[in-house]
Amino acid sequence: MKPLIVCYSYTGHTREAALRLQSLTGGDLCQIFPRQPYPVSFPQLLEQARREIAAGVRPRLLVMGPGPQPYRTIFVGSPNWCGTIAPPLASWLSHYDFSGKVLFPFYSHCGGVRGDLREAVQRVCPKAEVKEALGLLETETAPEDVLGQWLARNVVQQNGIRGKRDNHGEL
Ligand SMILES: Cc1cc2nc3c(=O)[nH]c(=O)nc-3n(C[C@H](O)[C@H](O)[C@H](O)COP(=O)(O)O)c2cc1C
């Protein structure tokens, strides 16, 4: 069965990893965007991110791709924001019941505050089996190798049927 790869990305690093995972697994891709874009100015973005994370804000989303229902294995990607997952991914996760599903978190980071992103995903999805998170340094030169090794370690089927569905919506 094909996996689903879901990602939120602000500057593109997590998205790049999601696209690599898609080509390695033959899975389907779902990209999420906040309906209200985040500020471009870094100090404003940081201030808003801190405020939203502290308050548990779940921003409204635009979703490009399928929902999680038919999938058993789901890769969930986000940048590391302040040691945790970014609010758009938390928002997407909070919309669904992940009973019987296995989630593989992956995230991009700059080598700053580490945080426990596996735990952050588990908190929002208490019914899911959440595997160890893969952190990808944004300057990593061979992310394909790192992703391939991570997939092999986690015994994820890599030869699923390739395919693409365009499902767009809002949450
Ligand atoms: C608001 C904000 C908070 C961040 N907090 C952290 C952090 O706590 N630790 C870290 O290593 N990187 C942190 N970063 C850096 C991002 O995780 C890093 O640039 C990542 O590669 C961005 O992924 P993206 O291109 O998918 O958005 C932060 C970036 C932003 C914008």
Short mmCIF file of N, CA, C and O and ligand atoms in Angstrom, two decimals, residues 9-15 42 45-46 49 79-83 108-113 138, ligand 1:
data_model
loop_
_atom_site.label_atom_id
_atom_site.label_comp_id
_atom_site.label_asym_id
_atom_site.label_seq_id
_atom_site.Cartn_x
_atom_site.Cartn_y
_atom_site.Cartn_z
N SER A 9 5.91 23.54 4.73
CA SER A 9 7.26 24.06 4.59
C SER A 9 7.16 25.56 4.38
O SER A 9 6.36 26.02 3.56
N TYR A 10 7.97 26.31 5.11
CA TYR A 10 7.92 27.77 4.95
C TYR A 10 8.92 28.23 3.89
O TYR A 10 8.58 29.02 3.02
N THR A 11 10.15 27.71 3.94
CA THR A 11 11.15 28.16 2.95
C THR A 11 11.56 27.08 1.95
O THR A 11 12.44 27.33 1.12
N GLY A 12 10.98 25.89 2.05
CA GLY A 12 11.19 24.89 0.99
C GLY A 12 12.03 23.68 1.35
O GLY A 12 12.03 22.70 0.60
N HIS A 13 12.74 23.71 2.49
CA HIS A 13 13.61 22.56 2.81
C HIS A 13 12.79 21.31 3.12
O HIS A 13 13.11 20.22 2.65
N THR A 14 11.74 21.46 3.91
CA THR A 14 10.92 20.29 4.26
C THR A 14 10.20 19.77 3.01
O THR A 14 10.04 18.57 2.83
N ARG A 15 9.81 20.71 2.16
CA ARG A 15 9.13 20.31 0.93
C ARG A 15 10.07 19.49 0.05
O ARG A 15 9.67 18.49 -0.56
N PHE A 42 11.55 38.08 9.40
CA PHE A 42 11.88 37.01 10.34
C PHE A 42 11.50 37.35 11.79
O PHE A 42 10.90 36.51 12.47
N LEU A 45 7.83 36.89 12.07
CA LEU A 45 7.49 35.46 11.95
C LEU A 45 7.80 34.74 13.25
O LEU A 45 6.98 33.96 13.76
N LEU A 46 8.97 35.00 13.81
CA LEU A 46 9.38 34.32 15.05
C LEU A 46 8.42 34.67 16.18
O LEU A 46 7.99 33.80 16.94
N ALA A 49 5.17 32.84 15.53
CA ALA A 49 5.32 31.40 15.74
C ALA A 49 5.34 31.09 17.23
O ALA A 49 4.66 30.18 17.71
N PRO A 79 9.01 22.13 9.29
CA PRO A 79 10.25 22.69 9.83
C PRO A 79 10.21 22.59 11.35
O PRO A 79 9.12 22.54 11.94
N ASN A 80 11.36 22.54 11.98
CA ASN A 80 11.45 22.68 13.44
C ASN A 80 11.26 24.16 13.75
O ASN A 80 12.08 24.99 13.35
N TRP A 81 10.18 24.47 14.40
CA TRP A 81 9.96 25.86 14.83
C TRP A 81 9.98 25.89 16.35
O TRP A 81 9.11 25.28 17.00
N CYS A 82 10.98 26.54 16.91
CA CYS A 82 11.07 26.70 18.36
C CYS A 82 11.04 25.35 19.08
O CYS A 82 10.40 25.20 20.13
N GLY A 83 11.71 24.35 18.48
CA GLY A 83 11.82 23.04 19.13
C GLY A 83 10.60 22.17 18.99
O GLY A 83 10.48 21.15 19.68
N SER A 108 12.95 19.59 9.00
CA SER A 108 14.16 20.32 8.64
C SER A 108 14.49 21.26 9.79
O SER A 108 13.61 21.76 10.48
N HIS A 109 15.78 21.48 10.01
CA HIS A 109 16.18 22.37 11.10
C HIS A 109 17.51 23.04 10.73
O HIS A 109 18.17 22.64 9.75
N CYS A 110 17.89 24.05 11.53
CA CYS A 110 19.12 24.78 11.20
C CYS A 110 20.23 24.47 12.20
O CYS A 110 21.25 25.17 12.22
N GLY A 111 20.02 23.45 13.06
CA GLY A 111 21.03 23.12 14.05
C GLY A 111 20.86 23.92 15.34
O GLY A 111 21.75 23.95 16.17
N GLY A 112 19.70 24.54 15.51
CA GLY A 112 19.44 25.31 16.73
C GLY A 112 18.79 24.43 17.79
O GLY A 112 19.18 23.27 17.97
N VAL A 113 17.77 24.97 18.47
CA VAL A 113 17.06 24.22 19.52
C VAL A 113 16.55 22.91 18.92
O VAL A 113 15.92 22.91 17.86
N GLU A 138 19.34 21.64 7.37
CA GLU A 138 18.99 22.28 6.10
C GLU A 138 20.18 22.40 5.14
O GLU A 138 20.00 22.54 3.94
C1 LIG B 1 9.97 30.78 13.46
C2 LIG B 1 11.14 29.85 13.29
C3 LIG B 1 11.61 29.13 14.37
C4 LIG B 1 12.70 28.25 14.21
N1 LIG B 1 13.12 27.52 15.28
C5 LIG B 1 14.14 26.64 15.12
C6 LIG B 1 14.58 25.82 16.22
O1 LIG B 1 14.05 25.89 17.33
N2 LIG B 1 15.60 24.95 16.00
C7 LIG B 1 16.21 24.82 14.78
O2 LIG B 1 17.14 24.01 14.64
N3 LIG B 1 15.81 25.57 13.70
C8 LIG B 1 14.80 26.47 13.86
N4 LIG B 1 14.37 27.22 12.78
C9 LIG B 1 15.02 27.04 11.49
C10 LIG B 1 14.17 26.13 10.57
O3 LIG B 1 13.77 24.95 11.21
C11 LIG B 1 15.00 25.75 9.33
O4 LIG B 1 15.37 26.92 8.64
C12 LIG B 1 14.26 24.81 8.40
O5 LIG B 1 15.19 24.27 7.46
C13 LIG B 1 13.14 25.50 7.64
O6 LIG B 1 12.41 24.53 6.94
P1 LIG B 1 11.47 24.94 5.71
O7 LIG B 1 12.41 25.44 4.61
O8 LIG B 1 10.78 23.68 5.30
O9 LIG B 1 10.53 26.00 6.16
C14 LIG B 1 13.32 28.12 12.94
C15 LIG B 1 12.85 28.88 11.86
C16 LIG B 1 11.78 29.73 12.02
C17 LIG B 1 11.28 30.54 10.83
#
